[in-house]
Coordinates of C-alpha atoms in Angstrom, one line a residue:
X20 CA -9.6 -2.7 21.5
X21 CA -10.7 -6.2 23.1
X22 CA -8.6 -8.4 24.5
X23 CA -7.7 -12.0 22.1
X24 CA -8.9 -15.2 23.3
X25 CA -6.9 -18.1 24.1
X26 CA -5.1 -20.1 21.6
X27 CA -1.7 -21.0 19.9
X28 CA 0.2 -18.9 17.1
X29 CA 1.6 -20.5 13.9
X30 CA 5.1 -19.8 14.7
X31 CA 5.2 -21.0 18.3
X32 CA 5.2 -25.0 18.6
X33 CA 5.6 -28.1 21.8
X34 CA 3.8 -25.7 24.2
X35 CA 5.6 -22.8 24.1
X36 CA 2.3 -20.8 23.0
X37 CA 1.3 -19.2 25.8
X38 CA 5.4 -17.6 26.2
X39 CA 5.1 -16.3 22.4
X40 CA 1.5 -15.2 22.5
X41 CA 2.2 -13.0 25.5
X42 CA 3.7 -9.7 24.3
X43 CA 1.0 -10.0 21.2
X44 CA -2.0 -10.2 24.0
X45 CA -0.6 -7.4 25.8
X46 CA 0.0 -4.9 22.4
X47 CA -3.5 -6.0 21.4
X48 CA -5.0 -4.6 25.0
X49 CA -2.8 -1.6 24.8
X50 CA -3.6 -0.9 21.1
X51 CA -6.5 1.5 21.2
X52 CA -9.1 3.1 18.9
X53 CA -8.6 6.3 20.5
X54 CA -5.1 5.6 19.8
X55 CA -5.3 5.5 16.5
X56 CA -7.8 8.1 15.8
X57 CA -5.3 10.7 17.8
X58 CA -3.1 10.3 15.1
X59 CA -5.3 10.4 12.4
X60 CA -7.1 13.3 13.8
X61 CA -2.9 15.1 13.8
X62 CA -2.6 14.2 10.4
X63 CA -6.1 15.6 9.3
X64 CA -4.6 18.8 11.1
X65 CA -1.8 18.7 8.6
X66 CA -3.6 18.5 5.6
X67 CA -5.9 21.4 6.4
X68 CA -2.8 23.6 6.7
X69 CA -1.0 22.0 4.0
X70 CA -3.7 22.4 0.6
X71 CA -5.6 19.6 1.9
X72 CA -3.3 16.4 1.3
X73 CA 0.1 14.8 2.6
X74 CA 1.4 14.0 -0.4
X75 CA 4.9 13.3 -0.8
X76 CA 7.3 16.1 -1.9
X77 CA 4.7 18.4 -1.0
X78 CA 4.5 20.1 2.5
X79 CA 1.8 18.3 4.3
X80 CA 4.0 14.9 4.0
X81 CA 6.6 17.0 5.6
X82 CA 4.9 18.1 8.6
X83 CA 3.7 14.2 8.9
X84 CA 7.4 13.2 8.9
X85 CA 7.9 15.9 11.4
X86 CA 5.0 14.9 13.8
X87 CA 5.8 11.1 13.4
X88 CA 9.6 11.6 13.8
X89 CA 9.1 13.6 17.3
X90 CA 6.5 11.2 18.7
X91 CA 9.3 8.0 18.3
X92 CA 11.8 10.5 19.5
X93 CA 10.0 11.4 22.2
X94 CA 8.9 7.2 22.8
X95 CA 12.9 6.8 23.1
X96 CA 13.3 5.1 19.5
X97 CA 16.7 5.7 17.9
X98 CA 15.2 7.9 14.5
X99 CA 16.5 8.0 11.2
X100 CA 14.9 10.3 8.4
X101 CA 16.4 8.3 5.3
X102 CA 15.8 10.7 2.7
X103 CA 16.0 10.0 -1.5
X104 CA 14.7 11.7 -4.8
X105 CA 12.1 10.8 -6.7
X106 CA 10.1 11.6 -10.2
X107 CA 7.1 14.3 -8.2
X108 CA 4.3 14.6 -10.2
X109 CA 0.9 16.0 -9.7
X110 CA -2.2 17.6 -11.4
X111 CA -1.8 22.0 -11.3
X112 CA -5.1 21.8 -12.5
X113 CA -8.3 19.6 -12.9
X114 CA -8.3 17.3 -16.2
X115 CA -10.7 17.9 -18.6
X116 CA -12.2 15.8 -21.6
X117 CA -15.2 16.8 -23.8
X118 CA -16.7 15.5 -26.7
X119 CA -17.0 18.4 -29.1
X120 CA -18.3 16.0 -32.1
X121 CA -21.0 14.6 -33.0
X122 CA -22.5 17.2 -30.2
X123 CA -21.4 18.0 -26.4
X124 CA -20.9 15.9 -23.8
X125 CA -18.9 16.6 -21.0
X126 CA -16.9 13.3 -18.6
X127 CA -15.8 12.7 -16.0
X128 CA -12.5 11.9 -15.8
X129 CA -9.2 12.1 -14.0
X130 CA -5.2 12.5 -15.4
X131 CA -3.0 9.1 -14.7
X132 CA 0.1 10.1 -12.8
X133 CA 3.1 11.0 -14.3
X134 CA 0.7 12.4 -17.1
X135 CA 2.0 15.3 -19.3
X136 CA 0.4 18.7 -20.1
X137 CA -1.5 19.7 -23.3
X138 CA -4.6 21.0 -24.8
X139 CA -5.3 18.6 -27.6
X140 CA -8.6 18.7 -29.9
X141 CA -8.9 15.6 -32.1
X142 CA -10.3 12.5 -33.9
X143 CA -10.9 9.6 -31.8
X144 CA -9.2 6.7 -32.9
X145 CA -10.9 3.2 -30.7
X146 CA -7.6 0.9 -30.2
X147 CA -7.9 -3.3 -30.3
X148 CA -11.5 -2.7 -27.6
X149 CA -13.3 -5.8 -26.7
X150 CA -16.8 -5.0 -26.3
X151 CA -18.6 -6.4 -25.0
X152 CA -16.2 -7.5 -22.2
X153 CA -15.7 -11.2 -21.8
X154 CA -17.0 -12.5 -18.3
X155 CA -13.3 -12.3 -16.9
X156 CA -10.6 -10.0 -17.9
X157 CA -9.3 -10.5 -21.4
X158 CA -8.6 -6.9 -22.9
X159 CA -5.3 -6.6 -25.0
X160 CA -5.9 -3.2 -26.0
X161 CA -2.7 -1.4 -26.6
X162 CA -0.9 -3.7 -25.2
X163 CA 1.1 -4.3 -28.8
X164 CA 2.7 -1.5 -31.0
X165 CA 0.9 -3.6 -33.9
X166 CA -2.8 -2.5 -32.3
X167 CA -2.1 1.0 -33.2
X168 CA -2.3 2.1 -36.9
X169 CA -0.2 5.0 -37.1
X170 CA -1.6 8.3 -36.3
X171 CA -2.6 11.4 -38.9
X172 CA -0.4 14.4 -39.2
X173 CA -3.6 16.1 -37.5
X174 CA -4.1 15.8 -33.5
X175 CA -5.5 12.3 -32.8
X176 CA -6.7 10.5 -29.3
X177 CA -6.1 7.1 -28.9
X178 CA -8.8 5.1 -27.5
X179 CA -7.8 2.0 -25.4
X180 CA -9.5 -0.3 -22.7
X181 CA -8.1 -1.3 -19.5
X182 CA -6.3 -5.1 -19.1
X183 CA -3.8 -7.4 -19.7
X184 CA -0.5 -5.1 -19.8
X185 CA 1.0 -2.0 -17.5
X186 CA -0.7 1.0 -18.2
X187 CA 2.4 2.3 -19.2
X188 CA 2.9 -0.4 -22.3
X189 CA -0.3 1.1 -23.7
X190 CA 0.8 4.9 -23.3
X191 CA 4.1 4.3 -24.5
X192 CA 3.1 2.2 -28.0
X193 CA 0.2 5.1 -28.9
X194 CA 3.4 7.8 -28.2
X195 CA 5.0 5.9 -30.3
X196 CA 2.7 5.3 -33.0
X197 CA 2.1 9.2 -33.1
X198 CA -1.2 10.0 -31.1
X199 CA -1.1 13.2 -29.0
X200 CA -3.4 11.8 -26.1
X201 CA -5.1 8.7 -24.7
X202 CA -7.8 7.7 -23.0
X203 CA -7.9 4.9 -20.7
X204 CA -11.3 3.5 -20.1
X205 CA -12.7 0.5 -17.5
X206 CA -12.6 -3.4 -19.0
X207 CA -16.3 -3.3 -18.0
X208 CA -16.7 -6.5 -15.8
X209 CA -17.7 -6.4 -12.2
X210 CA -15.3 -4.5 -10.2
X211 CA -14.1 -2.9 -13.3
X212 CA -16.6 -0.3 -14.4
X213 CA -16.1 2.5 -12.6
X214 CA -13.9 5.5 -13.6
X215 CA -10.6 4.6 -13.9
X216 CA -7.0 5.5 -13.4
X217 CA -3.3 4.6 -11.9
X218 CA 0.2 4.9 -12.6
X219 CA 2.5 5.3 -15.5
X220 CA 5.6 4.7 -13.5
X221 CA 7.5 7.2 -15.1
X222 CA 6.5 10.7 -16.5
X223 CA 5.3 10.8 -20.1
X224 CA 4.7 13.4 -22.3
X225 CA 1.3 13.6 -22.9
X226 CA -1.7 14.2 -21.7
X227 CA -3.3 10.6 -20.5
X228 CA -6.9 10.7 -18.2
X229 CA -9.2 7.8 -17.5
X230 CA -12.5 6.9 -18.4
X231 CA -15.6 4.5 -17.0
X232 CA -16.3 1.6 -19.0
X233 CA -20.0 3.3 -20.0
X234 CA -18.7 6.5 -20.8
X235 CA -15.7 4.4 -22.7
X236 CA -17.7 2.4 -24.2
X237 CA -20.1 4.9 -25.5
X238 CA -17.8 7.2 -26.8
X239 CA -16.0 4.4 -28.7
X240 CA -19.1 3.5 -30.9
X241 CA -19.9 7.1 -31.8
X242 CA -19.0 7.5 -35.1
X243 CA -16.3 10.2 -36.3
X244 CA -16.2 11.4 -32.5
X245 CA -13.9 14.1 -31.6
X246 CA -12.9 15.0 -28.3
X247 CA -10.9 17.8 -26.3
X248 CA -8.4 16.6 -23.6
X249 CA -6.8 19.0 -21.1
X250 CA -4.2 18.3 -18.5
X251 CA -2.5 21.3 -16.6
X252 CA 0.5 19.1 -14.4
X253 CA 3.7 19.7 -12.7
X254 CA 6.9 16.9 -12.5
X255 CA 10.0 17.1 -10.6
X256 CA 12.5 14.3 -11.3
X257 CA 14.5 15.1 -8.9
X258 CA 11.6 16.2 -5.8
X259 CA 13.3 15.1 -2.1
X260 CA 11.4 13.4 0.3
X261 CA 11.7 11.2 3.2
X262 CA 11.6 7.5 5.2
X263 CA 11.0 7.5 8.8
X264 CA 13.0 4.8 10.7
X265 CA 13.1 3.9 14.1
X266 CA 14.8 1.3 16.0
X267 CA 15.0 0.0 19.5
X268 CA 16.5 2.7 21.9
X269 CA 20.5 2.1 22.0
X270 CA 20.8 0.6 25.3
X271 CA 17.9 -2.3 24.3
X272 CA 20.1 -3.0 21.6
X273 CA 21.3 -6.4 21.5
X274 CA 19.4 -6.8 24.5
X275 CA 15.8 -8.4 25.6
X276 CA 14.5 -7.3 29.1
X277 CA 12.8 -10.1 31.1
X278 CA 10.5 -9.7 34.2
X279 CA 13.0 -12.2 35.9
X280 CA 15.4 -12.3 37.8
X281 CA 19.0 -13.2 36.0
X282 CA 20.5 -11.5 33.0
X283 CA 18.5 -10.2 29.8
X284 CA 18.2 -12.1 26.9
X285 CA 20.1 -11.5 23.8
X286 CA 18.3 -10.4 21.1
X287 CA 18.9 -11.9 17.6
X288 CA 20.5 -9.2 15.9
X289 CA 20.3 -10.9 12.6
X290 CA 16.4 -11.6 12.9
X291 CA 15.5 -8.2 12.4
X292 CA 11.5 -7.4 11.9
X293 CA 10.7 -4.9 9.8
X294 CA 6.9 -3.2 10.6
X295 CA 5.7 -0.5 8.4
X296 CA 3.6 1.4 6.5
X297 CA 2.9 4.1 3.8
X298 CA 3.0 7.9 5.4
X299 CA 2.2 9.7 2.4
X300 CA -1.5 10.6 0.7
X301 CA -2.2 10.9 -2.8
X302 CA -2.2 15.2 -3.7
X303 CA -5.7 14.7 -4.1
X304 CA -6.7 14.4 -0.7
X305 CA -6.0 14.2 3.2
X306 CA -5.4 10.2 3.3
X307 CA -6.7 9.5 6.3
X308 CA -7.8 5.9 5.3
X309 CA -5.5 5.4 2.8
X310 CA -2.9 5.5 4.7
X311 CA -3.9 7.2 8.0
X312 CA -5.1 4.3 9.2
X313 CA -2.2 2.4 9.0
X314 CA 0.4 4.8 9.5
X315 CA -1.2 5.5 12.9
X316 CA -1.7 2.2 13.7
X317 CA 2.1 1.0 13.3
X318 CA 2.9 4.6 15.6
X319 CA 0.4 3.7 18.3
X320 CA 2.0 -0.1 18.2
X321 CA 5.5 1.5 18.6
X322 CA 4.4 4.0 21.4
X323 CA 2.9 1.0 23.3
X324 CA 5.6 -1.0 23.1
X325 CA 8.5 1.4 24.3
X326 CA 5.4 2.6 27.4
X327 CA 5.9 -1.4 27.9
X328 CA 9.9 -1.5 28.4
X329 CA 10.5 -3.4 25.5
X330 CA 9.6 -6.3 27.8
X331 CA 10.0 -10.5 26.4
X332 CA 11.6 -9.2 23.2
X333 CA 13.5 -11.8 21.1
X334 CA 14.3 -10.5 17.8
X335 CA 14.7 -6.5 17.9
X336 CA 11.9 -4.5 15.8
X337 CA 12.4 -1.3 13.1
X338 CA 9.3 0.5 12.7
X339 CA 9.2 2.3 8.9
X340 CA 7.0 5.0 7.5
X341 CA 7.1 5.0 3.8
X342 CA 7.1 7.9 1.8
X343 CA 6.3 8.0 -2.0
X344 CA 4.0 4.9 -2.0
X345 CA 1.4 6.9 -4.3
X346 CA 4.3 7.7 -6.5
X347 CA 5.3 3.4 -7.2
X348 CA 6.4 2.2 -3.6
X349 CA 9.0 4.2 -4.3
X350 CA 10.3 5.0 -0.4
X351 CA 10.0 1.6 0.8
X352 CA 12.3 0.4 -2.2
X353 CA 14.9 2.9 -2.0
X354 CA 14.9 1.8 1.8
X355 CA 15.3 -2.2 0.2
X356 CA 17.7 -1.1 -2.5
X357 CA 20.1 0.7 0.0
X358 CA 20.6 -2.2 1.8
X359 CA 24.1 -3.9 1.6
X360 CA 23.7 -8.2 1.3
X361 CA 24.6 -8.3 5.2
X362 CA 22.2 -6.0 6.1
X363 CA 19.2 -7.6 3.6
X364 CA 19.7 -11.6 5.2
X365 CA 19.6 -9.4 8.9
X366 CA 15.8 -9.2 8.2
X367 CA 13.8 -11.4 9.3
X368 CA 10.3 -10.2 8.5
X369 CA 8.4 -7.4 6.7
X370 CA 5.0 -6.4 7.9
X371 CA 2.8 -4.0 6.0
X372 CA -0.4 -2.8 6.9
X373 CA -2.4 -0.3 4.5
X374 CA -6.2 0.8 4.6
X375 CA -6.9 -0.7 8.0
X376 CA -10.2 1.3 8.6
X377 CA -12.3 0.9 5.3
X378 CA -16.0 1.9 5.6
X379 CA -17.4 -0.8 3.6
X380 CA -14.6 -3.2 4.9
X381 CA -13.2 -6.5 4.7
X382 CA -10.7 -8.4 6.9
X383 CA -8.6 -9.1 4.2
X384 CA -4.8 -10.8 4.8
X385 CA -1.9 -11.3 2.5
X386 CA -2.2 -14.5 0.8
X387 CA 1.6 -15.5 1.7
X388 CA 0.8 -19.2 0.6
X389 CA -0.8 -18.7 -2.8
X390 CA -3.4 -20.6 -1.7
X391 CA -5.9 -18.7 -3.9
X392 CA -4.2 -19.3 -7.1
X393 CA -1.9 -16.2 -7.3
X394 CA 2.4 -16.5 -6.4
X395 CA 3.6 -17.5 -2.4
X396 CA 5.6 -15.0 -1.0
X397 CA 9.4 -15.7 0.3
X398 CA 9.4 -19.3 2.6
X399 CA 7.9 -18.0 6.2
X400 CA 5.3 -15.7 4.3
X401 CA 2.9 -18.5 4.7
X402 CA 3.7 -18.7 8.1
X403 CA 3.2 -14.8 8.8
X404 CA -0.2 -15.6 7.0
X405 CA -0.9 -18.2 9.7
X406 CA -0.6 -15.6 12.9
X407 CA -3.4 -13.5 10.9
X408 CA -5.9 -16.0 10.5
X409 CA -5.4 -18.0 13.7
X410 CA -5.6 -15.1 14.7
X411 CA -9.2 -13.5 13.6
X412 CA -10.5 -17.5 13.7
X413 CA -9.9 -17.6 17.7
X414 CA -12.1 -14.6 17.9
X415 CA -14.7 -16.1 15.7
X416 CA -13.9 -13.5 13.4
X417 CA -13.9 -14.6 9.0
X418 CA -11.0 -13.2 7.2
X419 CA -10.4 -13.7 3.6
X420 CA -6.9 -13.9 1.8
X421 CA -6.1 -11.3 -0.8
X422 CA -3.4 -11.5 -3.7
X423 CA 0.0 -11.1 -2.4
X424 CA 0.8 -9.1 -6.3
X425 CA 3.2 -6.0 -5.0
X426 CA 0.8 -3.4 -4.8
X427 CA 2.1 -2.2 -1.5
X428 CA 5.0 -1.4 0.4
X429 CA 5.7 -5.4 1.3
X430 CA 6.1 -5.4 -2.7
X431 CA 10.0 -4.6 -2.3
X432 CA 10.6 -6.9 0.5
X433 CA 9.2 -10.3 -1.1
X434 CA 11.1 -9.2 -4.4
X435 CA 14.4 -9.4 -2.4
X436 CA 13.2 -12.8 -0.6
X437 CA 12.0 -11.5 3.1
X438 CA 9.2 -13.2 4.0
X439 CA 6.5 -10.4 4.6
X440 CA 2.3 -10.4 5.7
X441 CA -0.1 -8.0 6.8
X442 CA -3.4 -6.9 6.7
X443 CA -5.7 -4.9 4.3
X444 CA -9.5 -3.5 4.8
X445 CA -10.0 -2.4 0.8
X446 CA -9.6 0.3 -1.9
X447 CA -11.6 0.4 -4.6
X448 CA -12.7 -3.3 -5.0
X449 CA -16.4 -4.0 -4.6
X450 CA -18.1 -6.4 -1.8
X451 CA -19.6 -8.9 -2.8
X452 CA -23.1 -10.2 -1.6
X453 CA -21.4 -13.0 -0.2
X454 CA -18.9 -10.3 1.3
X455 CA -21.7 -8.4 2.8
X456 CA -23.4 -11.3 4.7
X457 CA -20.3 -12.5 6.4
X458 CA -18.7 -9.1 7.1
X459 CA -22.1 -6.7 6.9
X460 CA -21.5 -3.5 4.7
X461 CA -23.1 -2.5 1.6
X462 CA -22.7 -5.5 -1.8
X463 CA -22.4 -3.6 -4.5
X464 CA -19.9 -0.8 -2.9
X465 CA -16.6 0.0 -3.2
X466 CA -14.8 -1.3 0.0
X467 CA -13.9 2.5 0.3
X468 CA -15.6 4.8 -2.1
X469 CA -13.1 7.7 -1.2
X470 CA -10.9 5.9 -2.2
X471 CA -7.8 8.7 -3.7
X472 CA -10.0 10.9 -3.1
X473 CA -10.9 14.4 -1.6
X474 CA -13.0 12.8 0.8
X475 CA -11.0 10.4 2.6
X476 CA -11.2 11.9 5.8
X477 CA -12.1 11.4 9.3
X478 CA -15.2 10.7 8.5
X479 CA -14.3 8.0 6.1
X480 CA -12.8 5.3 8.9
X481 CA -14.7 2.6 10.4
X482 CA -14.2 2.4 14.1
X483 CA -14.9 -1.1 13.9
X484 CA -12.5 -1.8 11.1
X485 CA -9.6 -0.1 13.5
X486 CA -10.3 -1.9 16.1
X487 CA -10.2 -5.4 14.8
X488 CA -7.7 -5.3 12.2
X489 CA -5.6 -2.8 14.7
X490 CA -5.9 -5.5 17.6
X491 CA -4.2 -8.3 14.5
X492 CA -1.0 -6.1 13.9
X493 CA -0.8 -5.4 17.4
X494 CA -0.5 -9.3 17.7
X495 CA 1.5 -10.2 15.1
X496 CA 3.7 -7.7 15.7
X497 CA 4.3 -9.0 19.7
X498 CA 3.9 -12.5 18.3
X499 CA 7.1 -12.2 15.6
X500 CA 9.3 -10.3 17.7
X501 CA 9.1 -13.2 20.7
X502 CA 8.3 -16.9 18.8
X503 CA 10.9 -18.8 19.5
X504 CA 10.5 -20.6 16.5
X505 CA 12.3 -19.1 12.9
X506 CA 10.9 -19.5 10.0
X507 CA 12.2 -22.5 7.4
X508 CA 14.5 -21.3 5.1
X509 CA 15.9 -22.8 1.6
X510 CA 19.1 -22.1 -0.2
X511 CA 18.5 -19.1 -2.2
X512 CA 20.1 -16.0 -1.0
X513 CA 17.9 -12.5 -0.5
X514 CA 17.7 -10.9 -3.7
X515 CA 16.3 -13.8 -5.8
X516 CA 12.9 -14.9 -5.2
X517 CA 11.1 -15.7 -8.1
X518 CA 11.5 -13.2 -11.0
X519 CA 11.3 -10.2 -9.1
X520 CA 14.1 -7.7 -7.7
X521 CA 13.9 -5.2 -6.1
X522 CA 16.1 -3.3 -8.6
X523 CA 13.6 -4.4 -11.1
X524 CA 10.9 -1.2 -11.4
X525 CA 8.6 -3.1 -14.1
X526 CA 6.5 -4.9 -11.5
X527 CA 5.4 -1.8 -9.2
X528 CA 4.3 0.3 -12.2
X529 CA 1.7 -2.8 -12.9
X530 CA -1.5 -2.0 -14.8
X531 CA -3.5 -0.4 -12.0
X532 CA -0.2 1.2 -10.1
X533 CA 0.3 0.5 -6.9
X534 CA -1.9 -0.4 -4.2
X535 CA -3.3 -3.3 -1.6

């Protein structure tokens, strides 16, 4: 990766830029796209022995743990595999839904995790739809137990449109009410069309699978349709899986190493920065992008560091690999949740970086100001903000923010106050043709149209995404652990920013489930 020009970051003031900016220049030279794409090329290795995916719970994610465990081990980091149970869910068998009535059509369509299993045959009832769609997002369907009339003794489907509420607030009313299935289809504006599906948080116990918003649509003003769902799935509530953690090598510890002469600089033990990243893939496919790309990134930043001595550190860094982030962030909360009060106001920083190498890509970063309308993160999030876009604007380089909402593993940090940034490349949004003529690509795309899917792969990474977005976290990474500036803080202790907690589950099952 190139080299970053000259300038000053936002946490480094009165001239002290060029000291601060010095161990981020260096990580950004040593950072490499052949770096990178060594790991991603391992964990493509895994998956083709492992049924094709590194899921969580399943053994490819545990020969990723392996392989990334060893490499820190063998790059001197202390290592700790921090493992926790979680609800393991996954499809046995591809979903099916057919309309059998009036004639035979056959969708396409995909089961919502933590779906349950059945075979059910029945009328279509439409639930509360908007249709057309409005020009923004306005759907309430299902999201009220009055939308759903109750259901006949005889097998019925609910019908319900994406928006507004959790997914799992529409299931759980039409269970309630008495239907045997539902379908979730698309709202239907731009962005929101294609075939849907996400997260239900928690298992449920029937069979729920996704539509588009044409075929939802279309099936919801045929008259006395009836439909066949099938979902064949398997849930473990109490599956085991793992967090990778590595810290500084024991004799760094409470120790910075200087190129000087005189002693070594004491490292601010309570200004601990936290960089990580999702390890596991959805069981559907191999994850390279989502989340090879950043997995492998925050490894080949660690291995570069410790082949630098830990030189000019200030604040001591803990490098994390998430498992169960397809499953609700669930790894990267436990980690949060086990954290005694002491040990929460110790970090200083979260850093999260997931899909870095999106074909069709974007330089997105985490809006930590809310300066596009949605909630600030933790006081200092703006700040972390500021490193990314100084940072891409002295290269001549656009970056755009996008909505700091809890769809990834920062999600549990910022709910428990840490300040917390990052970078993101795209999932399943589409560019814009605005998007396209500042960034090149395809308008009218998905950012990443393997998006959880078979065919994320090696071949779906952009070299060119890697490269700049790898050479950012390199530098924000150097640049937090040596500012010599903190971040401004108020008087609310950890655990209470906002309204969310990070005991608080509701806001990581959210209506699309988790992602960027």
């Amino acid at each position: 990766m190139a080299a970053l020009s000259a300038g000053t970051p936002a946490l480094a003031h009165g001239g002290k830029g060029h000291q601060d900016r010095e161990l981020g220049t260096r990580l950004a030279r040593a950072v490499t796209v052949d770096g990178v794409l060594k790991h991603a090329r391992a964990f493509q290795r895994i998956a083709d022995r492992n049924e094709g995916n590194r899921a969580s719970g399943l053994p490819g994610y545990d020969a990723s743990a392996d392989y990334v465990a060893n490499r820190l081990e063998r790059a001197g980091y202390e290592v700790t595999r921090q493992t926790f149970t979680f609800p393991f869910w996954r499809d046995v068998a591809p979903p099916t839904l057919a309309q059998t009535a009036p004639g035979s059509v056959d969708y396409e369509t995909g089961s919502f995790t933590y779906s349950g299993s059945g075979d059910v045959a029945g009328a279509v009832v439409p639930v509360d739809l908007t249709l057309p769609p409005t020009p923004e997002p306005s759907s309430t369907s299902g999201c009220e137990a009055a939308d759903f009339t109750p259901a006949p003794a005889a097998p019925t489907v609910a019908l319900v449109q994406r928006g507004s509420c959790d997914f799992a607030v529409k299931v759980a009313n039409a269970v309630a009410a008495g239907y045997d299935a539902v379908i979730i289809f698309n709202e239907g504006q731009p962005g929101r069309t294609d075939l849907t599906t996400g997260t239900l948080g928690a298992p449920v116990t029937v069979p729920v699978v996704g539509l588009s918003f044409a075929d939802g649509s279309a099936l919801a003003q045929t008259a006395g349709a009836q439909v066949r769902v099938t979902t064949q799935t398997e849930t473990d509530l109490e599956r085991e899986t793992e967090n990778i953690i590595a810290d500084l090598p024991a004799r760094h510890q409470g120790h910075g190493k200087s190129q000087g002469k005189g002693k070594k600089p004491r490292l601010a033990e309570d200004e601990v920065v936290v960089v990580g990243a999702h390890l596991d893939s959805v069981t559907e496919g191999p994850g390279i992008n989502d989340n090879g790309s950043g997995s492998g990134t925050v490894l080949e930043i660690a291995e570069e560091l410790s082949d630098q001595g830990f030189r000019d550190l200030r604040r001591p860094v803990r490098f994390a690999f998430w498992g169960a982030e397809e499953a609700g962030l669930l790894g990267s909360e436990h980690y949060v949740a086990s954290l005694s009060p002491d040990e929460l106001a110790s970090i200083h920083a979260n850093l999260n970086f997931d899909m870095l190498g999106s074909p069709n890509y974007v330089r997105f970063v985490y809006d930590g100001d809310g300066s596009e309308g949605g909630e600030a993160g933790p006081e200092g999030s703006a700040q972390i903000e500021e490193v990314f876009t100084d940072y891409f604007d002295r290269r001549g380089l656009a970056s755009e923010p996008t909505d700091f909402d809890g769809r990834s593993d920062y999600g549990p940090f910022i709910a428990a106050g840490i300040p917390a940034g990052g970078l993101f490349s795209g999932a399943e949004g589409v560019k814009t043709p605005e998007q396209a003529a500042v960034y090149g690509g395809t308008a009218g795309e998905a950012y990443d149209s393997c998006y959880h899917a078979a065919c994320d792969d090696l071949s779906n990474l952009s070299n060119r995404a890697l490269s700049e977005l790898g050479d950012a976290a390199a530098f924000a990474t150097g640049t937090l652990l040596t500012s010599r500036d903190g971040f401004s803080r108020d008087d609310r202790p950890r655990g209470h920013h906002g309204t969310k907690k990070h005991h608080d589950r509701t806001w990581r099952s959210a209506e699309h489930g988790p992602r960027r």
